[in-house]
PDB file of C-alpha atoms in Angstrom:
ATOM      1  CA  UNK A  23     -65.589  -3.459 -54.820  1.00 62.00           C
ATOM      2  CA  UNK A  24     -66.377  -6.907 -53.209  1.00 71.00           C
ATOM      3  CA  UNK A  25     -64.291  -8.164 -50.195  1.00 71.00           C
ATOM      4  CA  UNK A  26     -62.539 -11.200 -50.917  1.00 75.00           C
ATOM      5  CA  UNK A  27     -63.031 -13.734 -47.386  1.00 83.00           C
ATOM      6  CA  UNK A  28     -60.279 -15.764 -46.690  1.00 89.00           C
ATOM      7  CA  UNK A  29     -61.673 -18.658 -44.420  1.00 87.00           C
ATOM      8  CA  UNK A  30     -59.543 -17.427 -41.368  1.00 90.00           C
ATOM      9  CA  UNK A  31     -61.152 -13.842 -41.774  1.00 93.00           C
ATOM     10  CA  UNK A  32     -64.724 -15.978 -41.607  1.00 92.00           C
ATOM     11  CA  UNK A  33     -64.033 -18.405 -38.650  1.00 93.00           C
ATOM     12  CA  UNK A  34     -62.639 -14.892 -36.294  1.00 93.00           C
ATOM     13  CA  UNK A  35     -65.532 -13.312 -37.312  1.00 93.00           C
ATOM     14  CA  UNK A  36     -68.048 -16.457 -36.732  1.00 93.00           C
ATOM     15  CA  UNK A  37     -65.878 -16.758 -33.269  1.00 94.00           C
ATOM     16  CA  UNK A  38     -66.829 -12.944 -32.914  1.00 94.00           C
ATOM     17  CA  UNK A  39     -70.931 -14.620 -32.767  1.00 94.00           C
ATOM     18  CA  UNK A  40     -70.755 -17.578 -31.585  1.00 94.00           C
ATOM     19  CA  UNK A  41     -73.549 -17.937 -29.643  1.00 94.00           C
ATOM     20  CA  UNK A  42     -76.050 -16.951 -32.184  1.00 93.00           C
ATOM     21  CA  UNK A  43     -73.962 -19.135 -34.569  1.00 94.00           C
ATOM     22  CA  UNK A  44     -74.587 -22.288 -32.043  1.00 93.00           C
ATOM     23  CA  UNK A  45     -77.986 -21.239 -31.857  1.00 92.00           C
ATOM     24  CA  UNK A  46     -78.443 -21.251 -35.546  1.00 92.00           C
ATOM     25  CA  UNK A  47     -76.368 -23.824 -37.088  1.00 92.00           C
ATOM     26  CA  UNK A  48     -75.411 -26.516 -33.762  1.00 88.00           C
ATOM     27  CA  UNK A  49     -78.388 -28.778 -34.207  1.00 89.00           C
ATOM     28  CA  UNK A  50     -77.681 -29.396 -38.395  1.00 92.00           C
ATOM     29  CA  UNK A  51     -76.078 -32.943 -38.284  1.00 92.00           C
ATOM     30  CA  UNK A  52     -73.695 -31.180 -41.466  1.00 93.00           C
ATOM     31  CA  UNK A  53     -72.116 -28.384 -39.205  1.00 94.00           C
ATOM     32  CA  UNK A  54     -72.422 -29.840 -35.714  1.00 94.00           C
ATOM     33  CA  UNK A  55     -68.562 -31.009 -35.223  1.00 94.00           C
ATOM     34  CA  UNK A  56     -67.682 -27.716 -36.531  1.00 94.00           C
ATOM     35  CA  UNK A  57     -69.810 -25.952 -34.239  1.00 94.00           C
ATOM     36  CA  UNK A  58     -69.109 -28.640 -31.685  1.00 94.00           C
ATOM     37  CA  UNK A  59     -65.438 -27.592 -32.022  1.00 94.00           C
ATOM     38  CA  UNK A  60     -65.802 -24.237 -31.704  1.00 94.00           C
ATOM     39  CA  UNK A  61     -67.803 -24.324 -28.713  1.00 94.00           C
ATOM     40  CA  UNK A  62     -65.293 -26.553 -26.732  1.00 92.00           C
ATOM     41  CA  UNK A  63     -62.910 -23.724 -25.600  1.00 92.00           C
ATOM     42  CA  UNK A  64     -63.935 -19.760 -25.194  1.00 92.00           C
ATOM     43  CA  UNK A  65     -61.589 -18.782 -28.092  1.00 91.00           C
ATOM     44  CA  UNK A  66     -63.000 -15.878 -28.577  1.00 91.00           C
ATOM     45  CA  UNK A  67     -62.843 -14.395 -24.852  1.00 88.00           C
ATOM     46  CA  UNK A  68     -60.143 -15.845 -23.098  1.00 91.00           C
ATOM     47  CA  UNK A  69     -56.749 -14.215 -24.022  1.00 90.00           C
ATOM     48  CA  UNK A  70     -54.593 -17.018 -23.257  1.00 92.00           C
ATOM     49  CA  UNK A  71     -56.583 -19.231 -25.301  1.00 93.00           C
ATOM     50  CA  UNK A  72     -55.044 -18.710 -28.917  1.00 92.00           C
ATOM     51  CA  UNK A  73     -57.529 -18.746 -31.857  1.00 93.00           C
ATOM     52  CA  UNK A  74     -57.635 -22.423 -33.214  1.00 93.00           C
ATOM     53  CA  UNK A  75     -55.814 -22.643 -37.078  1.00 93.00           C
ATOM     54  CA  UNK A  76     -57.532 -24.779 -40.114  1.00 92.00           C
ATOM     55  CA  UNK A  77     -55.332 -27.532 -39.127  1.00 94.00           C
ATOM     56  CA  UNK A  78     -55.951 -27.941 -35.638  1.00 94.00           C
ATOM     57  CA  UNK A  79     -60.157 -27.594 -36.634  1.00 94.00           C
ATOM     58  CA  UNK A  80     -59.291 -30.074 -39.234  1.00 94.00           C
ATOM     59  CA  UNK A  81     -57.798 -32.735 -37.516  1.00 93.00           C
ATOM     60  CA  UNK A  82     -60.033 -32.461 -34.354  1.00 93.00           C
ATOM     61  CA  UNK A  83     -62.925 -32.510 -36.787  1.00 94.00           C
ATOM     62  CA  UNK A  84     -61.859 -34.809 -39.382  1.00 94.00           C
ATOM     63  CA  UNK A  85     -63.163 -32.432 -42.069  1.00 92.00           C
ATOM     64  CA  UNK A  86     -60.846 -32.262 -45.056  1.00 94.00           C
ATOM     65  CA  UNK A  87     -59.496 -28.684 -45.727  1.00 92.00           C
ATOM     66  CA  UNK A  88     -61.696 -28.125 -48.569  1.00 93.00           C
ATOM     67  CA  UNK A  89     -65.243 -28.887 -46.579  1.00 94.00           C
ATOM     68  CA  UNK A  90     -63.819 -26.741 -43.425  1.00 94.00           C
ATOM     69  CA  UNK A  91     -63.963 -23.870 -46.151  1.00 94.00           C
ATOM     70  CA  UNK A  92     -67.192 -24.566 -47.498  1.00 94.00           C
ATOM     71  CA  UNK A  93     -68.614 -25.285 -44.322  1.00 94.00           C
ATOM     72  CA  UNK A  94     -67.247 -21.770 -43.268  1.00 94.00           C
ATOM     73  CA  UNK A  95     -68.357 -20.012 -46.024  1.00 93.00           C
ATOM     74  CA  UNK A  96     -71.939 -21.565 -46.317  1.00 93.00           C
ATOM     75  CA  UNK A  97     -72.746 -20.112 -42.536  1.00 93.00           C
ATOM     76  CA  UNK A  98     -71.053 -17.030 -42.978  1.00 92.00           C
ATOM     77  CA  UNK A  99     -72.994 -16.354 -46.212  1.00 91.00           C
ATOM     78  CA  UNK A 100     -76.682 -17.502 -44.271  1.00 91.00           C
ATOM     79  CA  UNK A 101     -76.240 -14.811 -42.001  1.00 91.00           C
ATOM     80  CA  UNK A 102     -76.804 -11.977 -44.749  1.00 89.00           C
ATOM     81  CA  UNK A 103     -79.190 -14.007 -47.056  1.00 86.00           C
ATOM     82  CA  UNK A 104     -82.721 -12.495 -46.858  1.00 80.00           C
ATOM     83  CA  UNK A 105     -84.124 -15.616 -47.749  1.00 78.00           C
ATOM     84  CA  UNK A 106     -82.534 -17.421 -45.086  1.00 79.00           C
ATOM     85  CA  UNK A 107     -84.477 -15.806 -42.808  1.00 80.00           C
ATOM     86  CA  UNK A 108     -81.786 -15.398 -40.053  1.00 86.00           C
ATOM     87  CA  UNK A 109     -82.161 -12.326 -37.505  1.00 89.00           C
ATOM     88  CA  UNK A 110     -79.098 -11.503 -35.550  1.00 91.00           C
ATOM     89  CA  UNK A 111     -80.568 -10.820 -31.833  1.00 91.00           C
ATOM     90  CA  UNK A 112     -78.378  -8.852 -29.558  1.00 92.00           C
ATOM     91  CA  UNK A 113     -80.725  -9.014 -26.364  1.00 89.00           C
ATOM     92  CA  UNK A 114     -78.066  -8.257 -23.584  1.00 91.00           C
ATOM     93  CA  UNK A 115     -77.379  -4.055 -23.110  1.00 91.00           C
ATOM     94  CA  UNK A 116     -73.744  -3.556 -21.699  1.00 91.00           C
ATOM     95  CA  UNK A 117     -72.689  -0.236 -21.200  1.00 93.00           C
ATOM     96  CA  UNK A 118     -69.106   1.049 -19.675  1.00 94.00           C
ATOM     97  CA  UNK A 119     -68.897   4.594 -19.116  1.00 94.00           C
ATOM     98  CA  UNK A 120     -65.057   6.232 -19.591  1.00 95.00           C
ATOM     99  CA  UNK A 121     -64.343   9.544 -17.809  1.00 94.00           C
ATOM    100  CA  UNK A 122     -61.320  11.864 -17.830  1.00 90.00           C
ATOM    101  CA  UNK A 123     -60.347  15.060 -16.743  1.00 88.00           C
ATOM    102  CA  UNK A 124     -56.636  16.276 -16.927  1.00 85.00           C
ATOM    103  CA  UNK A 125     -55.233  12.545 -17.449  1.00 82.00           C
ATOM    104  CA  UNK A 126     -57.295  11.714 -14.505  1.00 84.00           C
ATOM    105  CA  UNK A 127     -59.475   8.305 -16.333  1.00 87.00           C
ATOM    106  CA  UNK A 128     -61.920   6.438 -14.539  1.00 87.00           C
ATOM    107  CA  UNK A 129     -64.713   3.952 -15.950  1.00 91.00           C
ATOM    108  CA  UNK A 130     -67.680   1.528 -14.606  1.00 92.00           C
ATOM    109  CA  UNK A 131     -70.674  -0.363 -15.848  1.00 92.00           C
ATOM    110  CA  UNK A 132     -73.345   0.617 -16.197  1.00 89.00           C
ATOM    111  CA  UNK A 133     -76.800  -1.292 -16.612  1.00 85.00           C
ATOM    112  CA  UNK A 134     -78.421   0.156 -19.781  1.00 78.00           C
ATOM    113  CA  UNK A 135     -80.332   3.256 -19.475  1.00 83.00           C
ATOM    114  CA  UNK A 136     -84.255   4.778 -20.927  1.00 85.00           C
ATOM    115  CA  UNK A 137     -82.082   7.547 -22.709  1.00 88.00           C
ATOM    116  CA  UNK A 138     -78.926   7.269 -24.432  1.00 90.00           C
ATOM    117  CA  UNK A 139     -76.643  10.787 -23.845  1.00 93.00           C
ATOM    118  CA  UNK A 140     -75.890  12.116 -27.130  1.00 93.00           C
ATOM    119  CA  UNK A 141     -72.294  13.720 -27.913  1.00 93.00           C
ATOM    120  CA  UNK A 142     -72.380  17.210 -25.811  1.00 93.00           C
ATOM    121  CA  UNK A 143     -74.789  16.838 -23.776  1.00 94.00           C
ATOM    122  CA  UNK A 144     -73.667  17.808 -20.331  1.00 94.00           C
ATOM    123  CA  UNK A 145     -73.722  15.134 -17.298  1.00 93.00           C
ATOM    124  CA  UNK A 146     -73.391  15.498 -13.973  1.00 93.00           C
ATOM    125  CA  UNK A 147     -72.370  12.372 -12.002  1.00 91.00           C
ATOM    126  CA  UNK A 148     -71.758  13.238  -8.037  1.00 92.00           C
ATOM    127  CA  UNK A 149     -70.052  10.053  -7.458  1.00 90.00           C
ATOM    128  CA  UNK A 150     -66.784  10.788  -9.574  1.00 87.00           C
ATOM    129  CA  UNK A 151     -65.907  13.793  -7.765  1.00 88.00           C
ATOM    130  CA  UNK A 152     -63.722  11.675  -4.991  1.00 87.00           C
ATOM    131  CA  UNK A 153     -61.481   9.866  -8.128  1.00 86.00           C
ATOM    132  CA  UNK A 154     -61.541  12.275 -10.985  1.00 86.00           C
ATOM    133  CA  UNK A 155     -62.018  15.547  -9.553  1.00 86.00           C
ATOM    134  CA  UNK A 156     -64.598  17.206 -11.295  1.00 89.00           C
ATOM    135  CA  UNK A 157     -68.569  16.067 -10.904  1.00 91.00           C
ATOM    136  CA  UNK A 158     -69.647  17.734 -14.231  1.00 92.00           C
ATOM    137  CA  UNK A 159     -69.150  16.303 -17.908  1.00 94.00           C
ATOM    138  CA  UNK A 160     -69.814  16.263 -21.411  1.00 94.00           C
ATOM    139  CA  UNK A 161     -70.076  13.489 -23.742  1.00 95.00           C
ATOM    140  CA  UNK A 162     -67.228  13.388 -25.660  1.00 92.00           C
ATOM    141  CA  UNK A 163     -67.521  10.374 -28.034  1.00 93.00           C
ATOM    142  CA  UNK A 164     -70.288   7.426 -28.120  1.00 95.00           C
ATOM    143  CA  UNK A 165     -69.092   3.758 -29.725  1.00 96.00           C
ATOM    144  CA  UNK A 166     -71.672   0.856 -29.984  1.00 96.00           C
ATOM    145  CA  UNK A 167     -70.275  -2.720 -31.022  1.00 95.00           C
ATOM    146  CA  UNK A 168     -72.017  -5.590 -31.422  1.00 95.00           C
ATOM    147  CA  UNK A 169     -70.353  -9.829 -30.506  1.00 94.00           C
ATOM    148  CA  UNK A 170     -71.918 -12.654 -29.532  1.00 93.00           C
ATOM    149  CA  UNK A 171     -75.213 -12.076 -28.240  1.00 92.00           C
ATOM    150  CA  UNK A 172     -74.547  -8.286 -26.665  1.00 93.00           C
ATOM    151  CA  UNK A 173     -75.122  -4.687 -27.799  1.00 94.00           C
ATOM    152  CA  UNK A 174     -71.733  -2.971 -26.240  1.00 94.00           C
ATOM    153  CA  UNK A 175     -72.378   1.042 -25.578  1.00 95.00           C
ATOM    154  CA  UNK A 176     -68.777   2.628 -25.012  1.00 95.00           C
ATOM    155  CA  UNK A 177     -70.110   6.329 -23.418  1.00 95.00           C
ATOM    156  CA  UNK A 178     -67.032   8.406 -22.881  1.00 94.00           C
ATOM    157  CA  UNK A 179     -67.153  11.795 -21.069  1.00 95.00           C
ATOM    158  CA  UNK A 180     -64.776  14.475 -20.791  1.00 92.00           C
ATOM    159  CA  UNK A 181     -64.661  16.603 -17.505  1.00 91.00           C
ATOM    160  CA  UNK A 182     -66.113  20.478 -18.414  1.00 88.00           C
ATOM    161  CA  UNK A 183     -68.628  21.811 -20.305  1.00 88.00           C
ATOM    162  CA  UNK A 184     -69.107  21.355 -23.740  1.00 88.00           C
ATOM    163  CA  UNK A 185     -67.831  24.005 -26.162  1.00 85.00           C
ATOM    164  CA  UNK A 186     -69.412  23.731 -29.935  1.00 86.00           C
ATOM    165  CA  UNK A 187     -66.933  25.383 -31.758  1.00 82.00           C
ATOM    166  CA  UNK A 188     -64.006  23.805 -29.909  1.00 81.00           C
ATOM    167  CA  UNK A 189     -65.246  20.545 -31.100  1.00 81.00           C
ATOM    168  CA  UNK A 190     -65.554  21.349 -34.052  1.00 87.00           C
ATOM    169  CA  UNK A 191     -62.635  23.237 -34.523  1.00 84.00           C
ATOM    170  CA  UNK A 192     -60.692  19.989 -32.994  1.00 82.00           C
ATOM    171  CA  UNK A 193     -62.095  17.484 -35.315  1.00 80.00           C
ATOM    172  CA  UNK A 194     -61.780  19.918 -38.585  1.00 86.00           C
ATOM    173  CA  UNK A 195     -57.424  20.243 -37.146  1.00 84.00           C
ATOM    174  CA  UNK A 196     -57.321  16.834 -37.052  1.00 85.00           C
ATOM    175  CA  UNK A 197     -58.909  16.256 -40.853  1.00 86.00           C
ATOM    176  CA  UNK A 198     -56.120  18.821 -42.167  1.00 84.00           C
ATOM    177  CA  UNK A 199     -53.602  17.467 -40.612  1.00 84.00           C
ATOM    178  CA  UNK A 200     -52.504  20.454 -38.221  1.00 85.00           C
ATOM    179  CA  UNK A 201     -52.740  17.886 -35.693  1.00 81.00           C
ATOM    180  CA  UNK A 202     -52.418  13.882 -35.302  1.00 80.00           C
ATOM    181  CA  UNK A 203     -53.856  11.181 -33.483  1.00 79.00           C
ATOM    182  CA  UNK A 204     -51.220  11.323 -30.851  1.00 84.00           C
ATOM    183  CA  UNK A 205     -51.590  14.851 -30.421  1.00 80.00           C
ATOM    184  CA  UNK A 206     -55.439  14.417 -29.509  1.00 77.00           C
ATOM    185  CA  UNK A 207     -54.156  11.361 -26.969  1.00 74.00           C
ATOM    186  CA  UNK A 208     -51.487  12.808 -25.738  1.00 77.00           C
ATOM    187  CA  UNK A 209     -52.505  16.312 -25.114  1.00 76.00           C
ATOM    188  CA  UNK A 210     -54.292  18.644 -23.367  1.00 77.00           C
ATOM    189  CA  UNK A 211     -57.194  20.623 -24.513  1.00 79.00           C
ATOM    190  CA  UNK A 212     -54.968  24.203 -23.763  1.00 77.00           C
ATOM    191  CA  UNK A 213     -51.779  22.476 -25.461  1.00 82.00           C
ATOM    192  CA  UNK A 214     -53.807  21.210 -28.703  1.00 81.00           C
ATOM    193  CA  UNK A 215     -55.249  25.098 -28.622  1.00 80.00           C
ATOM    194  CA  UNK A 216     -51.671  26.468 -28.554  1.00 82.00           C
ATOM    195  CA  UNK A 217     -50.186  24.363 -31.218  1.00 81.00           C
ATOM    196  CA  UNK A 218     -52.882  25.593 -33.543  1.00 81.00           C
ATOM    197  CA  UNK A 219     -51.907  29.733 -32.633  1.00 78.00           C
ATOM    198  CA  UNK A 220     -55.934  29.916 -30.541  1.00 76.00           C
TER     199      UNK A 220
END
């Protein structure tokens, strides 16, 4: 079933790629006080910057509602034409690694590395002892996004070693509903084990 893009869905997720979308589109005389626009104020990273509405884009722009929407639509809809020709580039590597041990969270950046971790793989990172506790971990969970022009790697590691069947036996609770989101959040590894009678 086909999503049905409201224009506001479009311009947050154009705001989401700006920089690619000012690479792009910014020089086409038909888009350029759009783009122009959109580029004025960091909308999409600064938090006390509110996203701009259709009106506000309109009147700054002078584009009647109707060619705002088109003009939304027509980029959005370049991005994922093959004959377009347009090639998303995410060149810059973040990574933040997340670590926690008995409520005990830490996190830093990380310039990307040669080799990704993979979930269980066991880490040892010497530094952490003094904040967390604990020097040895597991990968818990891996989450890559992608926005403007940057590859995001979210690594998070658990303090331990990494048991097989405890993961598995968490993640199959969880899909029938012996336990909920909260409890995995909320609880320990021993308290999530004693609610399900292990």
């Amino acid at each position: 079933m086909r999503h049905p893009s409201t224009p506001k869905e479009i311009l947050y997720s154009i705001l989401s790629i700006l920089p690619q979308i000012s690479k792009e589109f910014g020089n086409n005389e038909k888009y350029r006080p759009l783009i122009s626009f959109l580029l004025a104020k960091d909308y999409y990273n600064d938090y006390d910057i509110p996203y701009p509405t259709m009106k506000e884009i309109e009147e700054v722009t002078k584009l009647k509602p109707y060619q705002l929407r088109k003009q939304l639509t027509e980029i959005y809809a370049k991005l994922f034409a093959f004959d377009e020709g347009f090639e998303f580039e995410f060149y810059k590597t973040t990574m933040l690694v997340h670590v926690e041990y008995f409520k005990n969270f830490g996190a830093f950046n990380c310039k990307s590395l040669k080799y990704l971790p993979r979930i269980g793989e066991n880490i040892s990172i010497r530094f952490l002892k003094a904040k967390i506790g604990i020097d040895f971990f597991y990968v818990q969970d891996i989450k890559h996004s992608f926005e403007e022009n940057r590859h995001i790697i979210d690594l998070y590691l658990k303090g331990g070693i990494f048991n097989s069947y405890w993961y598995y036996r968490k993640h199959k609770a969880e899909e029938l509903n012996e336990i909920n989101f909260r409890d995995i959040h909320n609880l320990y590894d021993f308290q999530i084990k004693e609610k399900l009678g292990l």
